[in-house]
CSV table of C-alpha atoms and ligand atoms in Angstrom, one decimal:
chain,number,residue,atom,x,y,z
A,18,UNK,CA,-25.6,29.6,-7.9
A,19,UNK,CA,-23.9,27.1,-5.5
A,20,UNK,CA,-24.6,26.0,-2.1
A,21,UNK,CA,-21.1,26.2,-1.5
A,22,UNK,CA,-17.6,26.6,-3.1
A,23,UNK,CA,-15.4,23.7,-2.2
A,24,UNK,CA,-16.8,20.5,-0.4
A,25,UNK,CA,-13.6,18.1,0.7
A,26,UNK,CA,-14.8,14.6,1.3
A,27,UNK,CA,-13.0,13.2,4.3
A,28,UNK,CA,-11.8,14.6,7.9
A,29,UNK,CA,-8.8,12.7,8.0
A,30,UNK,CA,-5.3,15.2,8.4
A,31,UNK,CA,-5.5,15.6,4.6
A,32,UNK,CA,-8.9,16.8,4.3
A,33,UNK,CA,-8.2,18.8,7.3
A,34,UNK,CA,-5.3,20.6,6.0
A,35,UNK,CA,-6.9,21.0,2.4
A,36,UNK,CA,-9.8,22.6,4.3
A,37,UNK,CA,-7.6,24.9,6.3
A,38,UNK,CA,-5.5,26.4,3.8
A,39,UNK,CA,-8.8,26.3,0.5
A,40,UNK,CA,-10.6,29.0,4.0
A,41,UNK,CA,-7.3,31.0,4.0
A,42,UNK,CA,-7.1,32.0,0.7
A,43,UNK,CA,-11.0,32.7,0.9
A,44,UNK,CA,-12.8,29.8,-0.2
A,45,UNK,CA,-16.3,28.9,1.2
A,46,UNK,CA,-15.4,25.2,2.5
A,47,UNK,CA,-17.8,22.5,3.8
A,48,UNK,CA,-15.9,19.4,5.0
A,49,UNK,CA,-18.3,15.9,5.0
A,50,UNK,CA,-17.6,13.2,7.2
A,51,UNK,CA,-19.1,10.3,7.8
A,52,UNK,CA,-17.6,9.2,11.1
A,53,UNK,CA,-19.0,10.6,14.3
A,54,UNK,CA,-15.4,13.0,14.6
A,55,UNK,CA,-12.1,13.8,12.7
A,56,UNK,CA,-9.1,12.0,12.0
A,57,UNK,CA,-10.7,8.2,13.1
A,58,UNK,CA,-9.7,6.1,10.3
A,59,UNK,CA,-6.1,6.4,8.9
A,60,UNK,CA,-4.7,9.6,10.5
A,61,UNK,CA,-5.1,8.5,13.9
A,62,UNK,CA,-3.7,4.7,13.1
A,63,UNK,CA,0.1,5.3,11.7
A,64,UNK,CA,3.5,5.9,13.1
A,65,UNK,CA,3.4,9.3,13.3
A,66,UNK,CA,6.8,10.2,11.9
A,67,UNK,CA,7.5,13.2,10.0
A,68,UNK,CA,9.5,11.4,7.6
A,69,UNK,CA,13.0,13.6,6.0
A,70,UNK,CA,12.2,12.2,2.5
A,71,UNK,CA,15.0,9.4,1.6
A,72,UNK,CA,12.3,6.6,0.9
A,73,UNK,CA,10.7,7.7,-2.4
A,74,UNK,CA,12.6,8.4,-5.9
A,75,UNK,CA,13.4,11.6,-7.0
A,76,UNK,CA,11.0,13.4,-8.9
A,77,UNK,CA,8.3,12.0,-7.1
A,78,UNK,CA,5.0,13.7,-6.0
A,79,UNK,CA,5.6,11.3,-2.5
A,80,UNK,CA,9.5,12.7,-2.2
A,81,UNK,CA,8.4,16.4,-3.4
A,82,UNK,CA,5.5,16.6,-0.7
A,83,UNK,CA,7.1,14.9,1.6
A,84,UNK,CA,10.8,17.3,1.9
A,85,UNK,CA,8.4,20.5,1.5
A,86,UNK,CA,5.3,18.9,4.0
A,87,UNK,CA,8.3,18.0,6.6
A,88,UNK,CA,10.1,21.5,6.6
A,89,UNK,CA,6.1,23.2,7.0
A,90,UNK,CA,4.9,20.9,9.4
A,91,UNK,CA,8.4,21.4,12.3
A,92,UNK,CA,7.1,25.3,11.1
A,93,UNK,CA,3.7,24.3,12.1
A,94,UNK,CA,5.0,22.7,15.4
A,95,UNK,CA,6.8,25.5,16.6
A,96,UNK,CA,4.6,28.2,15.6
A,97,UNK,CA,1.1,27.0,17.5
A,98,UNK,CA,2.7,24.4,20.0
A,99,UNK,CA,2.0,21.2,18.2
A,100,UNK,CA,4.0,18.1,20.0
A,101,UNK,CA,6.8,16.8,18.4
A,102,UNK,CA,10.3,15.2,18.9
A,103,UNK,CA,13.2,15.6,16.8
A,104,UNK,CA,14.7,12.1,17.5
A,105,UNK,CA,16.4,11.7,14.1
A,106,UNK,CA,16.5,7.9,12.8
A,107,UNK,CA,19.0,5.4,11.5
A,108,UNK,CA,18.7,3.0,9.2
A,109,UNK,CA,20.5,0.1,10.4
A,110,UNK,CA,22.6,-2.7,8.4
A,111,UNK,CA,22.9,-5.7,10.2
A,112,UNK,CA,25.3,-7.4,7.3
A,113,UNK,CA,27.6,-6.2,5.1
A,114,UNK,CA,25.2,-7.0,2.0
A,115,UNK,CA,23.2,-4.9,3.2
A,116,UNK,CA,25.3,-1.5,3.2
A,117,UNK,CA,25.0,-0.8,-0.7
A,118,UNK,CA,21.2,-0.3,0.0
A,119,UNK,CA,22.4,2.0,2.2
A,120,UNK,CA,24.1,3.8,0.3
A,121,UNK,CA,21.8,4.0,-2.7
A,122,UNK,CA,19.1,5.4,0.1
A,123,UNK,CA,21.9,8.4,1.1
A,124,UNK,CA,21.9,9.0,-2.7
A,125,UNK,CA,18.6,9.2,-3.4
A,126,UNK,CA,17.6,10.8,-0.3
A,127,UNK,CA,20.2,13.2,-1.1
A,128,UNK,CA,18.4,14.0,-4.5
A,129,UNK,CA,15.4,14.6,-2.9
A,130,UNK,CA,16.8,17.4,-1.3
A,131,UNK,CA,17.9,15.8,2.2
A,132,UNK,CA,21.0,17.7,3.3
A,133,UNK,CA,22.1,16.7,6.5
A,134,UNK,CA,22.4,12.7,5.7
A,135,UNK,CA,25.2,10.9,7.2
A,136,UNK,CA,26.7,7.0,6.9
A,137,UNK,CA,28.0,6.1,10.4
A,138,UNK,CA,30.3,3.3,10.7
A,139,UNK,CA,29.9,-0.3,13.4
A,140,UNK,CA,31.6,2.2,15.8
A,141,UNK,CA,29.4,5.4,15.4
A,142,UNK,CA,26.6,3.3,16.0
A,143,UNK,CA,27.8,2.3,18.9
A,144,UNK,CA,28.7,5.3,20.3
A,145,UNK,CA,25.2,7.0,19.6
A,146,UNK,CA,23.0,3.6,20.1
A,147,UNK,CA,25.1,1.2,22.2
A,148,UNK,CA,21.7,-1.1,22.5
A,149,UNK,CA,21.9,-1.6,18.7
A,150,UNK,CA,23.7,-4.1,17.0
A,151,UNK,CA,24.9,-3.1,13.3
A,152,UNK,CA,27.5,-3.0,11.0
A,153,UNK,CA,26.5,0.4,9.5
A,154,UNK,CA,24.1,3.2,9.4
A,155,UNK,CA,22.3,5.7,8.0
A,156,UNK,CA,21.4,8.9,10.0
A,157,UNK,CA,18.5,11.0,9.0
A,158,UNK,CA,18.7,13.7,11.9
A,159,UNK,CA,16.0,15.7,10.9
A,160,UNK,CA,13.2,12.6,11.4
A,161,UNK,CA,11.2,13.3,14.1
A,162,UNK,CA,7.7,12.7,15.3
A,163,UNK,CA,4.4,14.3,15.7
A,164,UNK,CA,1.6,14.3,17.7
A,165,UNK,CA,-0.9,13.6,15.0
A,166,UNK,CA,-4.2,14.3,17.3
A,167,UNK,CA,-2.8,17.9,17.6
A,168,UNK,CA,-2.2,18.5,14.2
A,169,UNK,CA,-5.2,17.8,13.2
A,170,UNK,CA,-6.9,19.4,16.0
A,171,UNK,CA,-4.8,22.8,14.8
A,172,UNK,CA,-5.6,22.0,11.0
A,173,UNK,CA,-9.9,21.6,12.4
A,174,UNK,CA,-9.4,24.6,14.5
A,175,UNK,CA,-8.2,26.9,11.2
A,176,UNK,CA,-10.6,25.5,8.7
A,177,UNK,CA,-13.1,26.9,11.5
A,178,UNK,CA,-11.6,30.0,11.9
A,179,UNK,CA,-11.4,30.7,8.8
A,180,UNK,CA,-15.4,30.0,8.2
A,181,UNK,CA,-15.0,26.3,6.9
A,182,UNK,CA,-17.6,23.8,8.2
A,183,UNK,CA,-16.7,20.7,9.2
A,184,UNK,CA,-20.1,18.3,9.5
A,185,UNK,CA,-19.9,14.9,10.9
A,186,UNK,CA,-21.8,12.0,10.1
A,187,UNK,CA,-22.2,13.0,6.5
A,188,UNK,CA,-21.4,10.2,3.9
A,189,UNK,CA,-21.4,11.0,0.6
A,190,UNK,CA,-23.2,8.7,-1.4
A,191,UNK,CA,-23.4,10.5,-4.7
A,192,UNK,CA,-21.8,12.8,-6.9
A,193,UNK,CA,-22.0,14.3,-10.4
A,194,UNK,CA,-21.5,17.1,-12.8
A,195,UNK,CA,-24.2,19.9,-12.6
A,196,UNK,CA,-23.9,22.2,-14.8
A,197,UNK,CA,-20.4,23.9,-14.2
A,198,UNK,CA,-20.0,22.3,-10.8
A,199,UNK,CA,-21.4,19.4,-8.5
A,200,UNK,CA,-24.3,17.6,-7.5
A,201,UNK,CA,-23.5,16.2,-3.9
A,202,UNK,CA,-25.9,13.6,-2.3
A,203,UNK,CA,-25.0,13.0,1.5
A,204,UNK,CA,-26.8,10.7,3.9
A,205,UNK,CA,-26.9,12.1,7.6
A,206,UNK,CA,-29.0,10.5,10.4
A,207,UNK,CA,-32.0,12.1,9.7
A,208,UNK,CA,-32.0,11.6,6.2
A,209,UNK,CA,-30.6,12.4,2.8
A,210,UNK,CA,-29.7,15.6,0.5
A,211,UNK,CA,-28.0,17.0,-2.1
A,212,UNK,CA,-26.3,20.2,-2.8
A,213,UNK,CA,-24.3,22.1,-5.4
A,214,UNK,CA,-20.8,22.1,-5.5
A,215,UNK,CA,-18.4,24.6,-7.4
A,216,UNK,CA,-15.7,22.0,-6.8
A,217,UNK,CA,-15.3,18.6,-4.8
A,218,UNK,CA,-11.9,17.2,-3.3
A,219,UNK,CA,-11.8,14.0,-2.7
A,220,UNK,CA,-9.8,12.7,0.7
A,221,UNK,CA,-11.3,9.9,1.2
A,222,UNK,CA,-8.3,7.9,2.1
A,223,UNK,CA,-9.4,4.6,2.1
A,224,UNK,CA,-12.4,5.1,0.1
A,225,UNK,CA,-11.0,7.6,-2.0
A,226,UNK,CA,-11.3,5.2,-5.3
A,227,UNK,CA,-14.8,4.6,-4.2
A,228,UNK,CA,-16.1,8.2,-4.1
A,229,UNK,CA,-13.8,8.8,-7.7
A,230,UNK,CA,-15.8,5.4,-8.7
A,231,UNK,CA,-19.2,7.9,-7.7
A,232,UNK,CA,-18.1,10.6,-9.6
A,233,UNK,CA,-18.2,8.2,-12.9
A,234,UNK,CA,-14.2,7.4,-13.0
A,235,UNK,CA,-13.6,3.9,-13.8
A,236,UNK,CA,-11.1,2.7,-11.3
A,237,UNK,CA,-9.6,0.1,-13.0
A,238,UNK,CA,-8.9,2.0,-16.1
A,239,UNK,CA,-7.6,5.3,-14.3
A,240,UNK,CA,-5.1,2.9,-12.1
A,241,UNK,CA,-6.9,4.2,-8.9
A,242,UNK,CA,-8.1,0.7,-7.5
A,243,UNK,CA,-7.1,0.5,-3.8
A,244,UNK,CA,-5.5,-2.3,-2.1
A,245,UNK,CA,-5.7,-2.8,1.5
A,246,UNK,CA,-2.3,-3.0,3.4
A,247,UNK,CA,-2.5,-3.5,7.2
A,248,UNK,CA,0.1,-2.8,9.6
A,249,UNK,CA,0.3,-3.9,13.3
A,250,UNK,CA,2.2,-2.5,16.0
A,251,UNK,CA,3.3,-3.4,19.0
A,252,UNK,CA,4.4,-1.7,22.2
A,253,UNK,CA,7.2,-2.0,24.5
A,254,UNK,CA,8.2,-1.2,27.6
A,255,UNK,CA,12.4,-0.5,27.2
A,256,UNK,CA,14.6,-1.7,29.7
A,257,UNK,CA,18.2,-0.6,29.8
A,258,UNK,CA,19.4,-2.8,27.1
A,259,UNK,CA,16.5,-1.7,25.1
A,260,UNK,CA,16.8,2.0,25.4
A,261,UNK,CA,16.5,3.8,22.3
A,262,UNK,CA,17.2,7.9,21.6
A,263,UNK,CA,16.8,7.7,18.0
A,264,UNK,CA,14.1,5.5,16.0
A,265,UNK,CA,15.6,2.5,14.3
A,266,UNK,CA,14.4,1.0,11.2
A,267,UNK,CA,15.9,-1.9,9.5
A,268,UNK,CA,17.6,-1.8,5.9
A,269,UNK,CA,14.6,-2.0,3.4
A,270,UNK,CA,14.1,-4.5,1.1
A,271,UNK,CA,14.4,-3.6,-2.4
A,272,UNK,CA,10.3,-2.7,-3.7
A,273,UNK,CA,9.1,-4.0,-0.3
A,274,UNK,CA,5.5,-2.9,0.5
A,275,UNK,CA,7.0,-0.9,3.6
A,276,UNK,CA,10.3,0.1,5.5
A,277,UNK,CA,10.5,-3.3,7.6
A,278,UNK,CA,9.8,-3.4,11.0
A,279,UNK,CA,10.9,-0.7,13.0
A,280,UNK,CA,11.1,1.0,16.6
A,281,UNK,CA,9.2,4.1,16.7
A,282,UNK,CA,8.6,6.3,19.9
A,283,UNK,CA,5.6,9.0,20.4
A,284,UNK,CA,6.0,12.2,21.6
A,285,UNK,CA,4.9,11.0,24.5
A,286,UNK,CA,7.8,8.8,25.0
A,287,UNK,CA,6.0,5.6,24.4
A,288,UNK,CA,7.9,2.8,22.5
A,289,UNK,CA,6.3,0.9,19.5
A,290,UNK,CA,7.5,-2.2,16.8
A,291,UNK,CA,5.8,-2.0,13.6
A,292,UNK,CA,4.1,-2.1,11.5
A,293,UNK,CA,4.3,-4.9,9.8
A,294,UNK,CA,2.8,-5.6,5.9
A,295,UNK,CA,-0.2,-7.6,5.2
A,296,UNK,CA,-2.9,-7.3,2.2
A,297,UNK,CA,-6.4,-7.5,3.6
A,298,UNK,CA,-9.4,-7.8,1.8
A,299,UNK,CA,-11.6,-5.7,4.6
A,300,UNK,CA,-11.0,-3.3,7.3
A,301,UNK,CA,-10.3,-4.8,10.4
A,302,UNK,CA,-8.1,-3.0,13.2
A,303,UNK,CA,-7.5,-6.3,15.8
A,304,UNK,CA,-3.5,-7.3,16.1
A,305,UNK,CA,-2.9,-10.6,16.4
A,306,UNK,CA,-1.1,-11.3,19.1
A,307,UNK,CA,0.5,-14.8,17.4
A,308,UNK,CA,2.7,-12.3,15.3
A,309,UNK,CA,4.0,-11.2,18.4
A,310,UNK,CA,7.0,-13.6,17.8
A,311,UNK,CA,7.6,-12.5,13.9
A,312,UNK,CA,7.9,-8.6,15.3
A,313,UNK,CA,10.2,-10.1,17.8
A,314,UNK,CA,12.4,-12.0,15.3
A,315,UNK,CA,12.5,-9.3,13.2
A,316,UNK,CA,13.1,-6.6,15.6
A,317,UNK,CA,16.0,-8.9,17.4
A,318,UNK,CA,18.0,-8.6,14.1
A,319,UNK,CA,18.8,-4.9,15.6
A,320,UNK,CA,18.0,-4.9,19.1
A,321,UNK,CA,18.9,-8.1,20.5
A,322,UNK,CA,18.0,-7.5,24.1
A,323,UNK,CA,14.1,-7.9,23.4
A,324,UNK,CA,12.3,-10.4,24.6
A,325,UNK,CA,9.0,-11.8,23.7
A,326,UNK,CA,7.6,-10.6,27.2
A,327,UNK,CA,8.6,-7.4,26.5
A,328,UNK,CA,6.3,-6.7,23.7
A,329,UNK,CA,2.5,-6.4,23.9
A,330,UNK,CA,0.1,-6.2,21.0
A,331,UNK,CA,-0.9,-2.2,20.6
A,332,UNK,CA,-3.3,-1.0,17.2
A,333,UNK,CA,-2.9,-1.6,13.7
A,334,UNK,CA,-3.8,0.8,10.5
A,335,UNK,CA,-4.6,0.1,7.1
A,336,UNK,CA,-2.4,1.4,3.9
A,337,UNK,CA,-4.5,3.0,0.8
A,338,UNK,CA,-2.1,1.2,-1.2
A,339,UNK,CA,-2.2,1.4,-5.2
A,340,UNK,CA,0.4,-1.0,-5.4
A,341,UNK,CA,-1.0,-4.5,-5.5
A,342,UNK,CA,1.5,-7.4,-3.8
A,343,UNK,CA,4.5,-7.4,-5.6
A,344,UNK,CA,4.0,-4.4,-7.5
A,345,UNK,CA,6.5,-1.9,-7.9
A,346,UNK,CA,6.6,1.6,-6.6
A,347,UNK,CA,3.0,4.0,-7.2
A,348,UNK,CA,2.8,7.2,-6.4
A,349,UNK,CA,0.1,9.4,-5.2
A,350,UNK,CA,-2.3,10.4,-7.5
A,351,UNK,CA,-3.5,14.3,-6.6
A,352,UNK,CA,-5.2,14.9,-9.8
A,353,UNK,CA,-7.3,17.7,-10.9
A,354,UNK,CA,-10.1,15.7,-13.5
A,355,UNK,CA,-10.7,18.5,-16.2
A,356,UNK,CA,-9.4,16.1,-18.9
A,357,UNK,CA,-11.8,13.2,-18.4
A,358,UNK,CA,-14.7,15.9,-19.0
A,359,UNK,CA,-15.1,16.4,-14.8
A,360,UNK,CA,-13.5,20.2,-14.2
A,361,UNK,CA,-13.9,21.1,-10.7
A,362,UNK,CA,-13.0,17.5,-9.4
A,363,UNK,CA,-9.4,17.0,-7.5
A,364,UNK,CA,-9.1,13.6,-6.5
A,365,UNK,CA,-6.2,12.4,-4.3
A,366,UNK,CA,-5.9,8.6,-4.2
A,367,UNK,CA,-3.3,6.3,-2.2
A,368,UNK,CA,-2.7,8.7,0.2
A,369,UNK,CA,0.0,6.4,2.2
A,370,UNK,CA,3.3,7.2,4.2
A,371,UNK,CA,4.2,10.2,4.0
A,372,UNK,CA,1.1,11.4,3.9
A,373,UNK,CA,0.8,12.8,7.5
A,374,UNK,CA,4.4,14.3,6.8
A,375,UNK,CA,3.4,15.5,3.7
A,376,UNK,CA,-0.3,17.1,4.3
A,377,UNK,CA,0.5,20.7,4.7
A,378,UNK,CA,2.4,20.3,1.4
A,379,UNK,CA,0.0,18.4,-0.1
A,380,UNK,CA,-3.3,21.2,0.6
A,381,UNK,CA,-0.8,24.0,-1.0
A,382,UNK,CA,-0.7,21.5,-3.9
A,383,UNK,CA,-4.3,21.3,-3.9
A,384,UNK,CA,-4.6,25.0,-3.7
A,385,UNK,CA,-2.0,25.4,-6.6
A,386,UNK,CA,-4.7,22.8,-8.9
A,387,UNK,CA,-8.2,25.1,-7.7
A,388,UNK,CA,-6.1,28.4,-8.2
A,389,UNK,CA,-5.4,27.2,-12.1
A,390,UNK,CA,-9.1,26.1,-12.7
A,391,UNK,CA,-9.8,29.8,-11.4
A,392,UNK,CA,-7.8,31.5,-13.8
A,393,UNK,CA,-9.3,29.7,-16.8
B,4,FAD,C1,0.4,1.7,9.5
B,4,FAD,C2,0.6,3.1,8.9
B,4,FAD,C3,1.7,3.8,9.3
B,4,FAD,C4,1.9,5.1,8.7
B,4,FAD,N1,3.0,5.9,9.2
B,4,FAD,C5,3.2,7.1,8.7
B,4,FAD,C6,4.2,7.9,9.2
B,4,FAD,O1,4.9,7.5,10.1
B,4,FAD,N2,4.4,9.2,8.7
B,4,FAD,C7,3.6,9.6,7.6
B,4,FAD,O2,3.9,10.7,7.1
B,4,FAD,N3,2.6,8.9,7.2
B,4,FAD,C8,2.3,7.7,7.7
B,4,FAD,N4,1.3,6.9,7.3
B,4,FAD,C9,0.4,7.5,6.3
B,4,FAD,C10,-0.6,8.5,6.9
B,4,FAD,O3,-1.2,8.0,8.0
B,4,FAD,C11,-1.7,8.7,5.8
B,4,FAD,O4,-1.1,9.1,4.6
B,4,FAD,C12,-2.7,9.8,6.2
B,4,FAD,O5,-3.2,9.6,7.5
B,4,FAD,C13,-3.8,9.9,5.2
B,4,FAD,O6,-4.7,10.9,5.6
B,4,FAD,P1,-6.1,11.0,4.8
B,4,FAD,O7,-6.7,12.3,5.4
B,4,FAD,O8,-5.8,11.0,3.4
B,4,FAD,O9,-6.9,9.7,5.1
B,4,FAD,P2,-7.8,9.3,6.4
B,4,FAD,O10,-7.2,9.6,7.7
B,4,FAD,O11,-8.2,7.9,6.1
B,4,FAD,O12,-9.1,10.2,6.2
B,4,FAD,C14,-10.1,9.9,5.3
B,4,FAD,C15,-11.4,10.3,5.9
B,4,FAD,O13,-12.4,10.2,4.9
B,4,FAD,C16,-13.6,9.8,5.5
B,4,FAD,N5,-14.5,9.3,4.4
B,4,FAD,C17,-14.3,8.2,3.6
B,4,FAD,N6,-15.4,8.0,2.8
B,4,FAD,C18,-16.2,9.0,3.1
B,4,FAD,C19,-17.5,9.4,2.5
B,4,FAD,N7,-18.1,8.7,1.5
B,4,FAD,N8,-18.1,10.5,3.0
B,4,FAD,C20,-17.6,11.2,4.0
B,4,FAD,N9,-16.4,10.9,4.6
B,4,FAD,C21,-15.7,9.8,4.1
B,4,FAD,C22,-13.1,8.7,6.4
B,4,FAD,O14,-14.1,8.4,7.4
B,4,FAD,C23,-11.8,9.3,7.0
B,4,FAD,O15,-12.1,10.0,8.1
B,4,FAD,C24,1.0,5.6,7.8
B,4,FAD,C25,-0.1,4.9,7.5
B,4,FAD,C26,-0.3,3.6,8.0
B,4,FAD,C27,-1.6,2.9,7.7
């Protein structure tokens, strides 16, 4: 009766990971994407941190996903060889006001289910990060980083295994109820069709509200409208005043957009600033290099041995933010549709940090959703 069971719009590390656990437990997956390979948008433009969980509120889909998708994805690591670093991180205070928002981060982190969290005093710091300058700290020692290309090359390499297809250079340019599942028109190089769907999930990431707008959501109404959010990063090259073993991020604001500019290192060792906040109004990846001297101010705060020389402009990523400018905390939406009328349709919209930390989390959600349309 249908072409296939599940098609997952999108090959970023989401789709990937939906894909590779929705083939596990059986499913006949196709995978559409419209860029030429996987993981070229989002997934491939982001810090790469597997995140503990201490920057979301409790009770959160963002904190849950996140504490669970970080505890699978060091599993992941170990088990098939996928690169990562355990660096741990500290939050840094660089005035006393500061140090409450500290501490209210230790709680809440703490609530999410974050054990090992620890304030360090002015002299603590010192002793672990002698570059940095701070009154205070708080040390998250299970942060770490990821190789994100691998991940999602182990994620592809399941779904595959498993019998998913992954086709590239299919859009999806329509989509509607057929019957008891869905009508999906794709356009390809050498032309358009359509096929039938059991079920669709939507990982669209940046265009995720777009392909819910296809399926005959209104945005607006729903509260899935996208913002844009771009983040630069720069590298730098550390020098021995500069030399960093864990990554260091700055004290948050309170409801800022993101977690300030921080240092970040690869697993390949290479050393980043970023990224910074700015809403867009289209996609565009360029850095400017006249920030160069904001990420430098900012960063200085911290790590006063940087200079301006030091830093060179590097890539940039956009957020799928929900959360217009100003606008308080949203979290994701991972939604199974049945009660607007569209059974069979799991839409995930604003897919932002943590989403790389939380994606294996996030497909056993999925796979929780499909399993209880199954059983009706
Ligand atoms: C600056 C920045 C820093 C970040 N840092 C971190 C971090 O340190 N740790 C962390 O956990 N998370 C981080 N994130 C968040 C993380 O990168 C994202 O949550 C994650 O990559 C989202 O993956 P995705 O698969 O949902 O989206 P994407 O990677 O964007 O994938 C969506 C895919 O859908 C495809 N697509 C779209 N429309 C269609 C269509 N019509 N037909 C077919 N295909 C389509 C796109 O081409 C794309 O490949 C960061 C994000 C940014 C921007």
């Amino acid at each position: 009766m249908y072409d296939t069971e599940v098609t997952v719009v999108g090959a970023g590390v989401v789709g990937l990971a939906v894909a590779a656990r929705l083939a596990a437990s059986g499913h006949k997956v196709l995978v559409l994407e419209k860029r030429e390979g996987f993981g070229l948008e989002t997934s491939s433009r982001n810090s790469q941190v597997i995140h503990a969980g201490i920057n979301d509120p409790p009770d959160s889909l963002k904190a849950r996903l996140c504490v669970e998708g970080r505890s699978m994805l060091y599993q992941l690591c170990q088990a098939h060889s996928v690169g990562n670093r355990r660096l741990g991180k500290m939050v840094v205070a660089s005035t006393e006001d500061e140090v409450p928002r500290l501490e209210v981060m230790c709680a809440r982190g703490q609530a999410n289910g974050v054990d090992d969290l620890r304030l360090l005093t002015r002299r603590e710091v010192a002793v672990l990060e002698p570059n940095v300058r701070a009154v205070a700290a708080l040390l998250s020692p299970s942060t770490g980083v990821v190789d994100a290309w691998a991940l999602m090359r182990l994620f592809a390499a399941q779904a595959r295994d498993r019998g998913a297809t992954l086709a590239f250079h299919s859009e999806v340019v329509g989509l509607g109820p057929a019957g008891e599942g869905w009508r999906v028109s794709v356009l390809e190089p050498e032309g358009a069709f359509t096929f039938q769907s059991r079920t669709v999930v939507n990982c669209a990431g940046l265009w995720s509200d777009h392909i819910a707008a296809l399926a005959g959501i209104d945005v607006d109404q729903a509260g899935y409208r996208l913002h844009y959010c771009k983040g630069e990063f720069f590298a730098f090259t550390p020098r021995p005043d500069t030399r960093l073993d864990h990554l260091v991020y700055p004290t948050p604001e309170v409801d800022a957009a993101g977690l300030g500019i921080h240092t970040i290192q690869d697993v390949e060792g290479v050393s980043r600033l970023g990224p910074s906040i700015e809403y867009v109004d289209r996609l565009d990846y360029q850095v400017d290099v006249s920030h160069r001297e904001a990420f430098l101010q900012a960063a200085r705060r911290y790590l006063p041995g940087l200079e301006e020389a030091d830093l060179s402009p590097d890539f940039a990523g956009i957020r799928p933010k929900l959360a217009g400018p100003g606008e308080g905390f949203r979290d994701f939406i991972i939604r199974h549709e049945a009660d607007r009328g569209l059974p069979g349709l799991v839409n995930l919209v604003g897919i932002e940090s943590p989403g790389l930390t939380a994606s294996p989390a996030i497909a056993r959600h999925v796979a929780g959703l499909l399993q209880e349309l199954e059983a009706r």
